[in-house]
Amino acid sequence: VADSQIDDRHDPNQELMAQGIANVVAPLFGGFAATGAIARTATNIRTGGRTPVAGILHALVLLAIVLALAPLASHIPLATLSAIVVMVSINMGEWHAFAPKELARYSVQYRTILLGTFLVTVIFDLTLAVELGMVLASLFFIYRMSDLTRIERIPLEEHYGIEALSRADGTPRILAYRMFGSLFFGAANKLENLLLMQHGHPDVVILDMDKVINIDTTGLDILQTLQRNLHKRGASLILSGLNSQPGSLVFRSGFLDQLGDDNVTSNITEALIRAQRIGGSEPEVAYT
């Protein structure tokens, strides 16, 4: 919050170490563990503070008041202190962000996070609001990533012709799909059409994963299930274009041993050559 107000970036590791040491030492002198307070930080920023010196001076002034002026400070009316806190809160807020025109510029997900975090901050406390904001942001991110993930059938007939890819009864011998996005637990259902084999029961299924940036264990399990289902029918699965993270997971999990080294290719052209060889013929046209 403070960084956004001064257009700068603090060192979180340095702050963590400093607060940790302070919380270890403070109890030795009768103090108690505490963290930074956004109210005092925002007040410092509003009055021109930009460096750690502002925080040090603030602490020294409070120490002087506690040691020398505590009896006098006890006579300050609570209403006065409350008014000061209210004014600090008002000055801290960037209220223009709640204007209807401003909110209308952003997505429903952003508005939900903003308003939810704001309400929880007012009703409960900042710590709970930050936790809620992180949870909501994570859920919306998962939803967005799963929505972006898609799988499309590659029209091989346009390059090879129906006769080269089909059996005598017209059912396909080779099917190829291209996947985009991330194959993770939130998008695993996108492979259901492959598990159901809505386009028949081919001899070879090619899954081009050149556009897949990430796979988690759930996605890997879906691929293994697909491979087992094809193997039971005497068919083969070929993976092509695996990027670094998906390729590393496939290798470390032992899935590569189940597929076979020849059934993992660097691009779709090599995958098609491999598929034709499984079928006992050579490709006539290179796919691009």
Short mmCIF file of C-alpha atoms in Angstrom, two decimals:
data_model
loop_
_atom_site.label_atom_id
_atom_site.label_comp_id
_atom_site.label_asym_id
_atom_site.label_seq_id
_atom_site.Cartn_x
_atom_site.Cartn_y
_atom_site.Cartn_z
CA VAL A 1 0.00 0.00 0.00
CA ALA A 2 2.78 2.41 0.94
CA ASP A 3 4.73 1.55 -2.22
CA SER A 4 1.77 2.50 -4.40
CA GLN A 5 1.49 5.86 -2.64
CA ILE A 6 5.13 6.86 -3.21
CA ASP A 7 5.74 5.03 -6.52
CA ASP A 8 8.63 3.05 -5.07
CA ARG A 9 9.46 -0.50 -3.97
CA HIS A 10 10.64 -1.46 -0.50
CA ASP A 11 12.85 -4.40 0.38
CA PRO A 12 10.51 -6.99 1.97
CA ASN A 13 13.40 -9.17 3.14
CA GLN A 14 15.00 -6.26 4.98
CA GLU A 15 11.69 -5.35 6.60
CA LEU A 16 11.07 -8.96 7.64
CA MET A 17 14.50 -9.23 9.25
CA ALA A 18 14.12 -5.88 11.04
CA GLN A 19 10.68 -6.71 12.44
CA GLY A 20 11.85 -10.17 13.45
CA ILE A 21 14.82 -8.81 15.40
CA ALA A 22 12.64 -6.11 16.98
CA ASN A 23 10.04 -8.66 18.09
CA VAL A 24 12.75 -10.85 19.62
CA VAL A 25 14.35 -7.97 21.54
CA ALA A 26 11.19 -6.06 22.57
CA PRO A 27 9.93 -8.64 25.13
CA LEU A 28 13.26 -8.37 26.97
CA PHE A 29 12.29 -4.79 27.88
CA GLY A 30 8.62 -5.40 28.61
CA GLY A 31 7.40 -4.83 25.07
CA PHE A 32 5.28 -7.10 22.89
CA ALA A 33 5.45 -8.35 19.33
CA ALA A 34 3.92 -6.10 16.68
CA THR A 35 3.98 -5.38 12.96
CA GLY A 36 3.94 -2.22 10.90
CA ALA A 37 0.75 -0.14 10.94
CA ILE A 38 -0.62 1.24 7.69
CA ALA A 39 -2.30 4.17 9.49
CA ARG A 40 0.98 5.60 10.81
CA THR A 41 2.77 4.81 7.54
CA ALA A 42 0.10 6.59 5.50
CA THR A 43 0.23 9.59 7.84
CA ASN A 44 3.99 9.80 7.41
CA ILE A 45 3.59 9.69 3.63
CA ARG A 46 0.88 12.36 3.65
CA THR A 47 3.17 14.68 5.62
CA GLY A 48 6.09 14.17 3.25
CA GLY A 49 7.95 11.22 4.78
CA ARG A 50 9.77 9.08 2.22
CA THR A 51 12.70 7.43 4.00
CA PRO A 52 13.21 5.19 7.06
CA VAL A 53 14.22 8.33 8.97
CA ALA A 54 10.54 9.30 9.09
CA GLY A 55 9.69 6.06 10.87
CA ILE A 56 12.58 6.47 13.30
CA LEU A 57 11.55 10.03 14.20
CA HIS A 58 7.95 8.89 14.62
CA ALA A 59 9.05 6.18 17.07
CA LEU A 60 11.26 8.62 19.00
CA VAL A 61 8.44 11.16 19.32
CA LEU A 62 6.10 8.47 20.64
CA LEU A 63 8.78 7.35 23.10
CA ALA A 64 9.23 10.93 24.34
CA ILE A 65 5.48 11.34 24.80
CA VAL A 66 5.22 8.08 26.73
CA LEU A 67 8.17 8.93 28.99
CA ALA A 68 7.61 12.65 29.57
CA LEU A 69 4.04 13.52 28.69
CA ALA A 70 2.08 10.41 29.57
CA PRO A 71 0.15 12.11 32.44
CA LEU A 72 -0.87 14.96 30.14
CA ALA A 73 -1.72 12.66 27.24
CA SER A 74 -4.16 10.79 29.45
CA HIS A 75 -6.32 13.94 29.60
CA ILE A 76 -6.84 14.09 25.83
CA PRO A 77 -10.56 13.36 25.19
CA LEU A 78 -11.26 10.11 23.36
CA ALA A 79 -13.49 12.05 20.97
CA THR A 80 -10.44 14.06 19.90
CA LEU A 81 -8.40 10.92 19.32
CA SER A 82 -11.32 9.39 17.42
CA ALA A 83 -11.56 12.44 15.17
CA ILE A 84 -7.84 12.19 14.41
CA VAL A 85 -8.20 8.49 13.51
CA VAL A 86 -11.22 9.25 11.28
CA MET A 87 -9.35 12.00 9.44
CA VAL A 88 -6.34 9.74 8.95
CA SER A 89 -8.64 7.06 7.51
CA ILE A 90 -10.29 9.52 5.15
CA ASN A 91 -6.94 10.83 3.92
CA MET A 92 -5.66 7.28 3.42
CA GLY A 93 -8.46 6.27 1.08
CA GLU A 94 -8.28 6.63 -2.69
CA TRP A 95 -12.01 7.22 -2.91
CA HIS A 96 -11.99 8.03 -6.61
CA ALA A 97 -11.54 4.30 -7.23
CA PHE A 98 -15.11 3.72 -5.99
CA ALA A 99 -16.71 6.12 -8.45
CA PRO A 100 -19.25 4.32 -10.67
CA LYS A 101 -17.48 5.44 -13.86
CA GLU A 102 -14.16 4.19 -12.52
CA LEU A 103 -15.58 0.82 -11.44
CA ALA A 104 -17.32 0.37 -14.79
CA ARG A 105 -13.93 0.34 -16.53
CA TYR A 106 -12.91 -2.90 -14.85
CA SER A 107 -14.14 -6.49 -14.90
CA VAL A 108 -16.67 -8.03 -12.54
CA GLN A 109 -13.86 -10.03 -10.92
CA TYR A 110 -11.87 -6.87 -10.13
CA ARG A 111 -14.93 -5.12 -8.69
CA THR A 112 -15.72 -8.13 -6.53
CA ILE A 113 -12.19 -8.23 -5.10
CA LEU A 114 -12.10 -4.47 -4.52
CA LEU A 115 -15.49 -4.19 -2.82
CA GLY A 116 -15.10 -7.41 -0.84
CA THR A 117 -11.69 -6.41 0.49
CA PHE A 118 -12.94 -2.92 1.34
CA LEU A 119 -15.97 -4.17 3.26
CA VAL A 120 -13.97 -6.75 5.23
CA THR A 121 -11.39 -4.08 6.08
CA VAL A 122 -14.08 -1.79 7.48
CA ILE A 123 -16.09 -4.48 9.28
CA PHE A 124 -13.25 -6.68 10.55
CA ASP A 125 -9.56 -5.83 10.00
CA LEU A 126 -6.92 -5.40 7.33
CA THR A 127 -5.28 -8.79 7.87
CA LEU A 128 -8.51 -10.68 7.18
CA ALA A 129 -9.22 -8.42 4.20
CA VAL A 130 -5.83 -9.19 2.64
CA GLU A 131 -6.46 -12.92 3.12
CA LEU A 132 -9.88 -12.62 1.49
CA GLY A 133 -8.42 -10.63 -1.39
CA MET A 134 -5.75 -13.25 -1.98
CA VAL A 135 -8.32 -16.08 -1.95
CA LEU A 136 -10.66 -14.26 -4.34
CA ALA A 137 -7.80 -13.32 -6.67
CA SER A 138 -6.62 -16.95 -6.71
CA LEU A 139 -10.09 -18.28 -7.48
CA PHE A 140 -10.64 -15.79 -10.29
CA PHE A 141 -7.18 -16.57 -11.69
CA ILE A 142 -7.98 -20.29 -11.74
CA TYR A 143 -11.30 -19.56 -13.46
CA ARG A 144 -9.62 -17.32 -16.03
CA MET A 145 -6.87 -19.82 -16.79
CA SER A 146 -9.36 -22.67 -17.17
CA ASP A 147 -11.47 -20.49 -19.45
CA LEU A 148 -8.47 -19.68 -21.66
CA THR A 149 -7.42 -23.33 -21.90
CA ARG A 150 -8.92 -25.01 -24.94
CA ILE A 151 -8.35 -27.94 -27.26
CA GLU A 152 -8.98 -27.98 -31.00
CA ARG A 153 -8.99 -30.73 -33.57
CA ILE A 154 -6.34 -30.32 -36.28
CA PRO A 155 -7.89 -30.83 -39.75
CA LEU A 156 -5.38 -33.32 -41.13
CA GLU A 157 -7.70 -34.13 -44.04
CA GLU A 158 -6.79 -30.81 -45.65
CA HIS A 159 -3.15 -31.93 -45.93
CA TYR A 160 -3.32 -35.70 -46.40
CA GLY A 161 -6.77 -36.38 -47.78
CA ILE A 162 -9.46 -38.51 -46.23
CA GLU A 163 -8.25 -41.70 -47.90
CA ALA A 164 -4.80 -41.52 -46.28
CA LEU A 165 -6.22 -41.03 -42.80
CA SER A 166 -9.34 -43.19 -42.79
CA ARG A 167 -10.24 -46.85 -42.81
CA ALA A 168 -12.36 -48.50 -45.48
CA ASP A 169 -15.51 -47.78 -43.47
CA GLY A 170 -14.64 -44.07 -43.31
CA THR A 171 -13.67 -43.92 -39.62
CA PRO A 172 -10.43 -42.04 -38.90
CA ARG A 173 -7.16 -43.90 -38.32
CA ILE A 174 -5.27 -40.83 -37.09
CA LEU A 175 -6.67 -37.94 -35.07
CA ALA A 176 -4.67 -34.87 -34.06
CA TYR A 177 -5.51 -32.21 -31.49
CA ARG A 178 -3.80 -29.00 -30.45
CA MET A 179 -4.09 -27.74 -26.88
CA PHE A 180 -3.69 -24.15 -25.70
CA GLY A 181 -3.08 -22.82 -22.18
CA SER A 182 -2.43 -24.81 -19.01
CA LEU A 183 -3.43 -28.40 -18.36
CA PHE A 184 -4.20 -28.22 -14.64
CA PHE A 185 -6.96 -29.29 -12.27
CA GLY A 186 -9.15 -26.34 -13.25
CA ALA A 187 -9.06 -27.25 -16.94
CA ALA A 188 -8.75 -31.04 -16.87
CA ASN A 189 -12.31 -31.41 -18.14
CA LYS A 190 -11.21 -29.94 -21.48
CA LEU A 191 -9.76 -33.35 -22.35
CA GLU A 192 -13.05 -35.17 -21.76
CA ASN A 193 -13.81 -35.26 -25.48
CA LEU A 194 -10.61 -37.22 -26.02
CA LEU A 195 -11.50 -39.67 -23.26
CA LEU A 196 -14.95 -40.14 -24.78
CA MET A 197 -13.51 -40.36 -28.31
CA GLN A 198 -16.44 -38.58 -29.94
CA HIS A 199 -14.77 -38.88 -33.36
CA GLY A 200 -14.55 -42.66 -33.30
CA HIS A 201 -11.78 -45.04 -32.25
CA PRO A 202 -8.59 -44.15 -34.13
CA ASP A 203 -5.37 -46.14 -34.22
CA VAL A 204 -3.29 -43.09 -33.27
CA VAL A 205 -4.11 -39.90 -31.36
CA ILE A 206 -1.66 -37.00 -31.63
CA LEU A 207 -1.78 -34.31 -28.95
CA ASP A 208 0.21 -31.24 -29.96
CA MET A 209 1.20 -29.43 -26.74
CA ASP A 210 3.44 -26.75 -28.20
CA LYS A 211 1.05 -24.08 -26.83
CA VAL A 212 0.74 -25.65 -23.35
CA ILE A 213 2.83 -23.74 -20.80
CA ASN A 214 2.13 -25.77 -17.69
CA ILE A 215 0.90 -29.18 -16.49
CA ASP A 216 0.10 -30.19 -12.93
CA THR A 217 -0.38 -33.67 -11.48
CA THR A 218 -4.10 -33.67 -12.30
CA GLY A 219 -3.37 -32.87 -15.93
CA LEU A 220 -0.73 -35.60 -16.00
CA ASP A 221 -3.25 -38.06 -14.58
CA ILE A 222 -5.68 -37.19 -17.37
CA LEU A 223 -2.97 -37.86 -19.96
CA GLN A 224 -2.15 -41.18 -18.33
CA THR A 225 -5.84 -42.13 -18.31
CA LEU A 226 -6.08 -41.24 -22.00
CA GLN A 227 -3.01 -43.34 -22.78
CA ARG A 228 -4.40 -46.34 -20.86
CA ASN A 229 -7.76 -46.12 -22.62
CA LEU A 230 -6.08 -46.01 -26.02
CA HIS A 231 -3.71 -48.84 -25.12
CA LYS A 232 -6.65 -51.09 -24.15
CA ARG A 233 -8.04 -50.63 -27.67
CA GLY A 234 -4.68 -51.26 -29.29
CA ALA A 235 -4.20 -47.58 -30.16
CA SER A 236 -1.28 -45.24 -29.48
CA LEU A 237 -0.90 -41.74 -28.02
CA ILE A 238 1.75 -39.38 -29.39
CA LEU A 239 2.72 -36.15 -27.61
CA SER A 240 4.43 -33.44 -29.62
CA GLY A 241 6.00 -30.07 -28.85
CA LEU A 242 6.36 -30.48 -25.09
CA ASN A 243 7.76 -27.34 -23.47
CA SER A 244 10.24 -27.39 -20.58
CA GLN A 245 7.88 -27.72 -17.60
CA PRO A 246 5.46 -30.25 -19.17
CA GLY A 247 8.38 -32.22 -20.60
CA SER A 248 10.16 -32.29 -17.24
CA LEU A 249 7.03 -33.56 -15.46
CA VAL A 250 6.41 -36.25 -18.09
CA PHE A 251 10.01 -37.43 -17.71
CA ARG A 252 10.18 -37.33 -13.90
CA SER A 253 6.82 -39.05 -13.43
CA GLY A 254 7.79 -42.08 -15.49
CA PHE A 255 5.02 -41.39 -18.01
CA LEU A 256 7.64 -41.29 -20.76
CA ASP A 257 8.38 -44.97 -20.13
CA GLN A 258 4.69 -45.79 -20.63
CA LEU A 259 4.45 -43.78 -23.85
CA GLY A 260 7.76 -44.86 -25.32
CA ASP A 261 10.51 -42.51 -26.49
CA ASP A 262 9.36 -42.71 -30.12
CA ASN A 263 5.90 -41.43 -29.16
CA VAL A 264 7.20 -38.09 -27.84
CA THR A 265 8.23 -35.82 -30.70
CA SER A 266 9.51 -32.27 -30.94
CA ASN A 267 6.87 -31.04 -33.41
CA ILE A 268 3.65 -32.01 -35.15
CA THR A 269 5.39 -32.99 -38.41
CA GLU A 270 7.51 -35.61 -36.66
CA ALA A 271 4.40 -36.80 -34.82
CA LEU A 272 2.59 -37.34 -38.11
CA ILE A 273 5.55 -39.26 -39.52
CA ARG A 274 5.55 -41.46 -36.42
CA ALA A 275 1.77 -41.98 -36.69
CA GLN A 276 2.04 -43.08 -40.32
CA ARG A 277 4.81 -45.51 -39.44
CA ILE A 278 2.67 -47.01 -36.69
CA GLY A 279 0.03 -47.52 -39.37
CA GLY A 280 2.57 -49.12 -41.70
CA SER A 281 2.95 -46.31 -44.26
CA GLU A 282 4.91 -43.12 -44.87
CA PRO A 283 3.38 -39.63 -44.99
CA GLU A 284 2.89 -38.12 -48.41
CA VAL A 285 2.77 -34.44 -47.36
CA ALA A 286 4.70 -32.65 -44.61
CA TYR A 287 2.34 -30.85 -42.24
CA THR A 288 3.15 -27.27 -41.23
#
